[in-house]
Short mmCIF file of C-alpha atoms in Angstrom, two decimals:
data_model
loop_
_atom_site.label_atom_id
_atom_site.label_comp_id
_atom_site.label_asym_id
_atom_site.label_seq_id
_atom_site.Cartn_x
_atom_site.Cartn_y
_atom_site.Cartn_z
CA UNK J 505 -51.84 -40.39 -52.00
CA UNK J 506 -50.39 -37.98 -49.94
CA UNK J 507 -52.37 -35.35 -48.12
CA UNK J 508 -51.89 -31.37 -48.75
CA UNK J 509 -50.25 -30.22 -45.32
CA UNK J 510 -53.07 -27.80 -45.17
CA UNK J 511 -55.72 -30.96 -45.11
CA UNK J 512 -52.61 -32.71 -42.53
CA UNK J 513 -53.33 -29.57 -39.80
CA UNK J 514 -57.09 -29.35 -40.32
CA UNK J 515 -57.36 -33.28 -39.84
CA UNK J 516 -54.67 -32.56 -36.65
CA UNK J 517 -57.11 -30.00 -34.99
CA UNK J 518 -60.14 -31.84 -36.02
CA UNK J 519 -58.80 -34.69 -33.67
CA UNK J 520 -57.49 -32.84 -30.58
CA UNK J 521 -60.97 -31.15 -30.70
CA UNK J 522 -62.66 -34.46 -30.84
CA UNK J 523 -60.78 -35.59 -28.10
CA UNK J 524 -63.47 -33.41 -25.79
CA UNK J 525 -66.19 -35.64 -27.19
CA UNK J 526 -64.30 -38.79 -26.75
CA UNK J 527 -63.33 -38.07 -22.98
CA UNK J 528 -66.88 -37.23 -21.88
CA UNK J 529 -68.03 -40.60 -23.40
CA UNK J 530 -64.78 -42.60 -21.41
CA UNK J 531 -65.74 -40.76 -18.27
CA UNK J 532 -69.45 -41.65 -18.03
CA UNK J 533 -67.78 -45.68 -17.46
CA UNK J 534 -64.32 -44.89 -16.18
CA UNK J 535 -62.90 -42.49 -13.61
CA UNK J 536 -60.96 -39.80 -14.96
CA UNK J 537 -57.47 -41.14 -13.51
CA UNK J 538 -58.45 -44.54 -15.34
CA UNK J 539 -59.22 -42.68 -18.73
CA UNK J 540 -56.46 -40.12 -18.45
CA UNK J 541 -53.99 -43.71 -17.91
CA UNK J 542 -55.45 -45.19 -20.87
CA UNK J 543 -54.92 -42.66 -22.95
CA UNK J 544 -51.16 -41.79 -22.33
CA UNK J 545 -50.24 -45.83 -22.20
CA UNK J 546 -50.97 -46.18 -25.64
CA UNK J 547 -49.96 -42.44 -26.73
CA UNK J 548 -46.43 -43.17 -25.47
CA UNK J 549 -45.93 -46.28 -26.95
CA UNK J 550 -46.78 -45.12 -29.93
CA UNK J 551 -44.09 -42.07 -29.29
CA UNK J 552 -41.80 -44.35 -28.29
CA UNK J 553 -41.44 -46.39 -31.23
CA UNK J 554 -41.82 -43.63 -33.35
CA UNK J 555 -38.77 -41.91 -31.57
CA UNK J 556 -36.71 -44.82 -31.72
CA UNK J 557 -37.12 -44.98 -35.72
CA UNK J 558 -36.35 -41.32 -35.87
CA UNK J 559 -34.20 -40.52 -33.24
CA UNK J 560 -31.84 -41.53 -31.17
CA UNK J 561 -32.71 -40.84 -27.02
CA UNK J 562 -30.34 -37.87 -26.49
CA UNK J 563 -27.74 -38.06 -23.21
CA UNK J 564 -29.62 -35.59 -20.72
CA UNK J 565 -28.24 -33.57 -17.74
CA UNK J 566 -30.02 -33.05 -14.99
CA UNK J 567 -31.29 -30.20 -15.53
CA UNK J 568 -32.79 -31.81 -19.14
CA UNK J 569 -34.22 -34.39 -17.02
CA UNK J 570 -36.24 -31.96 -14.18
CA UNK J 571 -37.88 -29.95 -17.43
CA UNK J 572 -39.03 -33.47 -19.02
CA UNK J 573 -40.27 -34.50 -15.46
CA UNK J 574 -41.69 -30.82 -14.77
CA UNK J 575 -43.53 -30.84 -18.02
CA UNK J 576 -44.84 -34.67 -17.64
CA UNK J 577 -46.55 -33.34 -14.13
CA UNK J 578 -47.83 -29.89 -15.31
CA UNK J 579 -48.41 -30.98 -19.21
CA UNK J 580 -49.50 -35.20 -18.28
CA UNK J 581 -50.62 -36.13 -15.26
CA UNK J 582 -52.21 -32.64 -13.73
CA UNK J 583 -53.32 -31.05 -17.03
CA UNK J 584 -55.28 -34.60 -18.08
CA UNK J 585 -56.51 -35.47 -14.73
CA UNK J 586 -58.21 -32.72 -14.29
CA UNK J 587 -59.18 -32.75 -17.57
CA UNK J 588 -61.41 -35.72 -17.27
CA UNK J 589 -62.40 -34.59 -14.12
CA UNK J 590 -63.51 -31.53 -15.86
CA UNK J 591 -65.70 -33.39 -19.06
CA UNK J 592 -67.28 -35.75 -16.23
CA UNK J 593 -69.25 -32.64 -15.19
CA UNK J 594 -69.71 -30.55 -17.60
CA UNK J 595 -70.31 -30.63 -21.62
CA UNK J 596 -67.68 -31.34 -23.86
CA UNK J 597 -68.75 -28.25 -25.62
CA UNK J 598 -68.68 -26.23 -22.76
CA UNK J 599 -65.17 -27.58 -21.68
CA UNK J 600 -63.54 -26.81 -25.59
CA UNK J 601 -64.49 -23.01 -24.89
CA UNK J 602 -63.20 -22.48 -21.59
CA UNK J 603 -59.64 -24.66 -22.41
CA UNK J 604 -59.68 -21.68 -25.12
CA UNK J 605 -58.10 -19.30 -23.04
CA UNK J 606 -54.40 -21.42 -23.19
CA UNK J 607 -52.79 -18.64 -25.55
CA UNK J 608 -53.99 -15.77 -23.40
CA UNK J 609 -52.76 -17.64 -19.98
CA UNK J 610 -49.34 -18.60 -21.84
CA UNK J 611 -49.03 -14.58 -22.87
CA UNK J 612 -49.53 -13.82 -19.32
CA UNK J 613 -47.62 -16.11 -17.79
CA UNK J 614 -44.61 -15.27 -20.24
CA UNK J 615 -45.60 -11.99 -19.44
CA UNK J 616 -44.66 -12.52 -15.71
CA UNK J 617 -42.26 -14.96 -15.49
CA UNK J 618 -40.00 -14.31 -18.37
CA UNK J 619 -40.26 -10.38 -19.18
CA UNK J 620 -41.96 -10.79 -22.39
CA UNK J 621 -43.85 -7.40 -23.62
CA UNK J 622 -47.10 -7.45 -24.52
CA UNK J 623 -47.98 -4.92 -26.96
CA UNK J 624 -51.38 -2.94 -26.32
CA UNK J 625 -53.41 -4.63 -29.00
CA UNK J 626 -52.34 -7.95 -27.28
CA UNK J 627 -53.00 -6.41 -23.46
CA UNK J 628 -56.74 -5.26 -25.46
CA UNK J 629 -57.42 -9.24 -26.54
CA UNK J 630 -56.14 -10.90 -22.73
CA UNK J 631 -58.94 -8.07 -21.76
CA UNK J 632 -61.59 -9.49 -24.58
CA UNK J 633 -60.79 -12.75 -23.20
CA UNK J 634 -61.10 -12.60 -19.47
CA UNK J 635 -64.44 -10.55 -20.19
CA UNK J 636 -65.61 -13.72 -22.43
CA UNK J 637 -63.86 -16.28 -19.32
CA UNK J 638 -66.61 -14.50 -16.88
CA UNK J 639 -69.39 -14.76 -19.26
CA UNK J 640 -68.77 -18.14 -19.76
CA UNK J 641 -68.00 -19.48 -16.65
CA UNK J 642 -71.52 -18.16 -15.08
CA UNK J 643 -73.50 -19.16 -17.61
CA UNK J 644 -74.50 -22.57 -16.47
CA UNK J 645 -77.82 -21.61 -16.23
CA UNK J 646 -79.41 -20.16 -19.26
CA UNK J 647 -80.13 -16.44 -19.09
CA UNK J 648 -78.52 -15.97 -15.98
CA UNK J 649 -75.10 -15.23 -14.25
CA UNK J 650 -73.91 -17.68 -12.15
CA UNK J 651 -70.61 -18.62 -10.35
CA UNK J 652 -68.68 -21.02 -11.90
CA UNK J 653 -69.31 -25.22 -11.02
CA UNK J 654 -66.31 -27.73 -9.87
CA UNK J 655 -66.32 -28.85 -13.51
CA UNK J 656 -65.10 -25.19 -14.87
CA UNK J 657 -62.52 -25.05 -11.81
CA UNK J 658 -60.79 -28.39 -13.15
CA UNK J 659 -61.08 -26.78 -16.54
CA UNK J 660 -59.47 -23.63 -15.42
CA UNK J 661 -57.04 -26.06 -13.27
CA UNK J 662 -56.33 -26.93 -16.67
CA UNK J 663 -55.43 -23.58 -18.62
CA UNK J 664 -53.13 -23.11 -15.77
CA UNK J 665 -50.99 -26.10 -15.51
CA UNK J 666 -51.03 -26.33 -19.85
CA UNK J 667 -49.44 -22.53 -19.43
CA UNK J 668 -46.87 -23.62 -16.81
CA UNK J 669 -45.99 -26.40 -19.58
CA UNK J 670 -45.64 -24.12 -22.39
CA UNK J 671 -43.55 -21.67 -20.73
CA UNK J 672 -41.11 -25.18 -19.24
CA UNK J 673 -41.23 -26.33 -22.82
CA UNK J 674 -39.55 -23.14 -24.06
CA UNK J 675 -36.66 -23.73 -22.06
CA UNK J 676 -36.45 -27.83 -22.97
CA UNK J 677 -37.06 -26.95 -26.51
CA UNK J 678 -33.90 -24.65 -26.41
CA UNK J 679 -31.50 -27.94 -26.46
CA UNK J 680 -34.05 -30.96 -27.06
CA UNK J 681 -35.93 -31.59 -30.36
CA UNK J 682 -39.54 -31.13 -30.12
CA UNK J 683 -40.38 -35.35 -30.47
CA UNK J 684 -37.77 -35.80 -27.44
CA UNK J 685 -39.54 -33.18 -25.37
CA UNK J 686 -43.28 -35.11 -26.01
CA UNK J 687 -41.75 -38.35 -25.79
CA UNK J 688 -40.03 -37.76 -22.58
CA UNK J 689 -42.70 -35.66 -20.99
CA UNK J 690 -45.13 -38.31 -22.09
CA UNK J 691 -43.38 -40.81 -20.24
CA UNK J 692 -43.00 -39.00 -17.07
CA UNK J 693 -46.66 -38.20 -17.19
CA UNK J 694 -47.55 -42.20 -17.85
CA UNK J 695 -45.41 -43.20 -14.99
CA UNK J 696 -47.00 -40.75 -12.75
CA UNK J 697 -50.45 -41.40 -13.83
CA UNK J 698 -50.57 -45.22 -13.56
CA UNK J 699 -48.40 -45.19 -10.13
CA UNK J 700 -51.36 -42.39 -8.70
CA UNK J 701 -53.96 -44.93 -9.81
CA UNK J 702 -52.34 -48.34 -8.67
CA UNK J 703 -52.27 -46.34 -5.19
CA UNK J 704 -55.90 -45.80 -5.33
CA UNK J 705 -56.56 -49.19 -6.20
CA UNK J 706 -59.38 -48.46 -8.34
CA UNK J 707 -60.10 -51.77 -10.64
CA UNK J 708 -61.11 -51.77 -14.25
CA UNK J 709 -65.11 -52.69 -14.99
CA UNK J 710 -65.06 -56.14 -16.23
CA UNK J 711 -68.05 -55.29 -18.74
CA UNK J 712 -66.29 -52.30 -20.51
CA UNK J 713 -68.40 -51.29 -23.32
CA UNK J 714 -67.12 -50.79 -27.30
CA UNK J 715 -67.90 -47.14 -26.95
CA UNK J 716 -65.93 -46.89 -24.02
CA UNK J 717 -62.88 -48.98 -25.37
CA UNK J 718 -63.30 -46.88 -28.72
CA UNK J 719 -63.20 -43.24 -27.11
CA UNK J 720 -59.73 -44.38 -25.49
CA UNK J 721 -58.37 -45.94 -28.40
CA UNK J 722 -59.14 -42.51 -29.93
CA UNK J 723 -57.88 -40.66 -27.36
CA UNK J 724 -54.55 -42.28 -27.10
CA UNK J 725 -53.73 -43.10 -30.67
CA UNK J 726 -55.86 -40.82 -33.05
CA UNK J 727 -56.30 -37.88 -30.60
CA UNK J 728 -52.18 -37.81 -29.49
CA UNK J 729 -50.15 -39.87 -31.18
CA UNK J 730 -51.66 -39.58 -35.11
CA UNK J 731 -52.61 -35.44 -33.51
CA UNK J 732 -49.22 -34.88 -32.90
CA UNK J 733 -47.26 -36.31 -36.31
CA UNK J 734 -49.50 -34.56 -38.16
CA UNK J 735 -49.19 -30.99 -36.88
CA UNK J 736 -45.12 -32.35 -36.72
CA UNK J 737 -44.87 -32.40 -40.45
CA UNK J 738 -47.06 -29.27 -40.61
CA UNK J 739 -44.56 -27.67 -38.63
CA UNK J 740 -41.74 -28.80 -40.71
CA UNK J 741 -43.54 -28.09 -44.11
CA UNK J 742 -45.25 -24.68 -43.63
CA UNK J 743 -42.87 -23.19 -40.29
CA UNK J 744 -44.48 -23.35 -36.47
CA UNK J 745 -45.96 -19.60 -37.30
CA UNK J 746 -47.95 -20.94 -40.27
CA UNK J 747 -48.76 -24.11 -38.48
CA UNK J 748 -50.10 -22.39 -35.17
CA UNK J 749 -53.04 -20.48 -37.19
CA UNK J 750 -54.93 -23.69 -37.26
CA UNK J 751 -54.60 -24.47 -33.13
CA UNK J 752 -57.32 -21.69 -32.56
CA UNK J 753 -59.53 -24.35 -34.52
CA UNK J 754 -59.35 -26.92 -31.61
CA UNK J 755 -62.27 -24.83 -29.43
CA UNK J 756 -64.08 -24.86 -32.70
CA UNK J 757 -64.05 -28.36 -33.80
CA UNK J 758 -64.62 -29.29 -29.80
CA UNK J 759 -67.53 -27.44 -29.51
CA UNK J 760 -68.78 -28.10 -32.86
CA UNK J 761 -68.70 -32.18 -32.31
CA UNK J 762 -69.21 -31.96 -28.81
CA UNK J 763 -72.81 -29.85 -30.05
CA UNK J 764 -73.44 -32.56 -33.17
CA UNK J 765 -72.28 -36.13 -31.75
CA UNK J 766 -74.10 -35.54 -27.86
CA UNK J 767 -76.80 -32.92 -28.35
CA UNK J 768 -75.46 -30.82 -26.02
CA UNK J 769 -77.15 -27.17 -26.26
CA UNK J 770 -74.93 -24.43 -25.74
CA UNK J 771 -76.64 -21.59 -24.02
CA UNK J 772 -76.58 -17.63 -25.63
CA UNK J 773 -74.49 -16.34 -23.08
CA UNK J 774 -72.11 -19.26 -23.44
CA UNK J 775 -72.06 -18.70 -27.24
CA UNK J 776 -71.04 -15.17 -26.31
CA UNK J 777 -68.26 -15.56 -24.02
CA UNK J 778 -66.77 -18.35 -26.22
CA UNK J 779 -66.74 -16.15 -29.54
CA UNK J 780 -65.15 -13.22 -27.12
CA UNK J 781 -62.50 -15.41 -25.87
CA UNK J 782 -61.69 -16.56 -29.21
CA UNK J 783 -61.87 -12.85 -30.59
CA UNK J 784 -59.27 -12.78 -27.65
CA UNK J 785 -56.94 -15.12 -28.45
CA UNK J 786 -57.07 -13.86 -32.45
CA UNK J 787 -56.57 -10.16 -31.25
CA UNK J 788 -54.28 -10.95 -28.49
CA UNK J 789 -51.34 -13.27 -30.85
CA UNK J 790 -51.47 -10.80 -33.70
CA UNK J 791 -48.16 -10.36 -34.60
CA UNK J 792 -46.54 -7.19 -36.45
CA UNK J 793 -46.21 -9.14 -39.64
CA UNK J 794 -49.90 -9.75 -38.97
CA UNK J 795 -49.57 -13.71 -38.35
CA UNK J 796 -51.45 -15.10 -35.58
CA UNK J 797 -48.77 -17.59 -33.64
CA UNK J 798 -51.55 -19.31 -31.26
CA UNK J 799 -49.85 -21.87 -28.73
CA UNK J 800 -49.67 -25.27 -29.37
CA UNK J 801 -52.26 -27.22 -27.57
CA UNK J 802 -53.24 -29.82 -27.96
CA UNK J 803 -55.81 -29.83 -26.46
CA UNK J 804 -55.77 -30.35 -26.40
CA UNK J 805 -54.67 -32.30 -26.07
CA UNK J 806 -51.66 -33.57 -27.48
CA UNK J 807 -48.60 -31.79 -25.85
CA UNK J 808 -46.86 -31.11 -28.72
CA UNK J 809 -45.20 -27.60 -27.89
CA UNK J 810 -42.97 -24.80 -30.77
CA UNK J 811 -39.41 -24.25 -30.65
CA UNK J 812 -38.90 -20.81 -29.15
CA UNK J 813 -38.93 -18.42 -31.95
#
């Protein structure tokens, strides 16, 4: 039985938030490079095969082939290594809150590097954002302000290079379909990964654990690769505007599991400056026809990114 393409997206969200829950439990056994090279092995090989029923791999010029390496270092390798850096210090639910500010980074980085205009509703929710960014980033100690740990920096880290991504992805998705564009960066971000850790020389654990071995098999296959053909067909069946309403559920569903699955406790003011970042990011990609078009994220991580509208 098919699934409504409303059930597809939710299920697609569900998993890229889950993904924060899944990484914290790889890291407590693996390093972060080690988990961030699991994952993307088995995501791209998955891509790969699915590209190669699909598609045919286009001819690239060169300029083609420095966005899909620019977005495999920003989007890949820099955006998930710091990732797992990120979840092996702090909460998963913690970390699904602060990667919440992508859409207001990516409106501010369009903002400066490409011209855009933001309108002053949108200028009011980067404001409601960044105020919700500072309360959450000192609230690592409950009732109290308090500057912001390594674990937030590789998190912020984070927001940054996934904006830098977006805004490269615009430009690649201009001539290359959106699977070629994941596929490719994917693959760039693999190679760079797994060539970073065979430098370090950093061995696997010969006693890997089934929890361990199950939060990367999530990660790679259920997190990315099932994540991303899901919100795919969403995209074809309902239109990327449509589609990117259910991204600002990622922060939700990360938090939410992250909360139910490791008992973590989420302190008031961290409650706070989560709900005002997401009041943000609702206020700030309002459009005039009154849809919200969040960024993709995936967080999330999948890098599945929109055509440019």
């Amino acid at each position: 039985m098919k699934l409504p393409v409303s059930l597809q997206l939710a299920i697609a969200t569900a998993l890229w938030g889950g993904t924060f829950t899944a990484g914290r439990i790889a890291v407590q056994q693996l390093s972060p490079l080690a988990v961030a090279c699991g994952r993307y092995l088995l995501a791209t090989t998955v891509l790969l095969l699915i590209m190669l029923q699909r598609e045919r791999w286009p001819r690239l010029d060169h300029r083609q082939q420095g966005l899909l390496f620019g977005l495999g270092v920003s989007g890949i390798a820099l955006y998930n290594w710091l990732f797992f850096i990120g979840l092996s210090l702090i909460p998963a639910s913690r970390a699904a809150l602060i990667i919440a500010l992508n859409p207001t980074a990516i409106a501010l980085g369009a903002a400066l590097w490409t011209g855009d205009r933001l309108r002053s509703w949108q200028w009011a929710g980067v404001g409601l954002s960044l105020i919700g960014a500072v309360l959450l980033l000192g609230s690592r100690q409950a009732g109290a302000l308090t500057l912001p740990g390594w674990g937030d920096l590789a998190l912020i880290g984070c927001v940054l290079c996934w904006t830098v991504y977006s805004l490269l992805a615009r430009q690649a998705l201009r001539s290359l379909s959106p699977l070629t564009v994941t596929t490719g960066a994917c693959c760039w971000g693999s190679l760079l990964l797994v060539g970073l850790w065979a430098w370090q020389g950093v061995l696997l654990p010969t006693d890997l654990s089934l929890t361990t071995t199950a939060a990367i098999a999530y990660l790679g296959l259920g997190g990315t690769a099932l994540a991303f053909c899901l919100y795919a067909n969403g995209i074809e069946r309902l239109g990327a505007a449509r589609a990117g309403l259910f991204i600002n559920l990622v922060p939700v569903f990360g938090s939410a599991i992250g909360a139910l699955l490791l008992q973590e406790p989420l302190s008031v003011l961290t409650l706070v400056g989560g709900l005002l970042v997401l009041a943000g990011v609702g206020l700030g990609t309002i459009q005039p026809s009154g849809l919200s078009l969040a960024a993709v994220d995936p967080s999330q991580p999948s890098p599945v990114a929109q055509r440019d509208r």
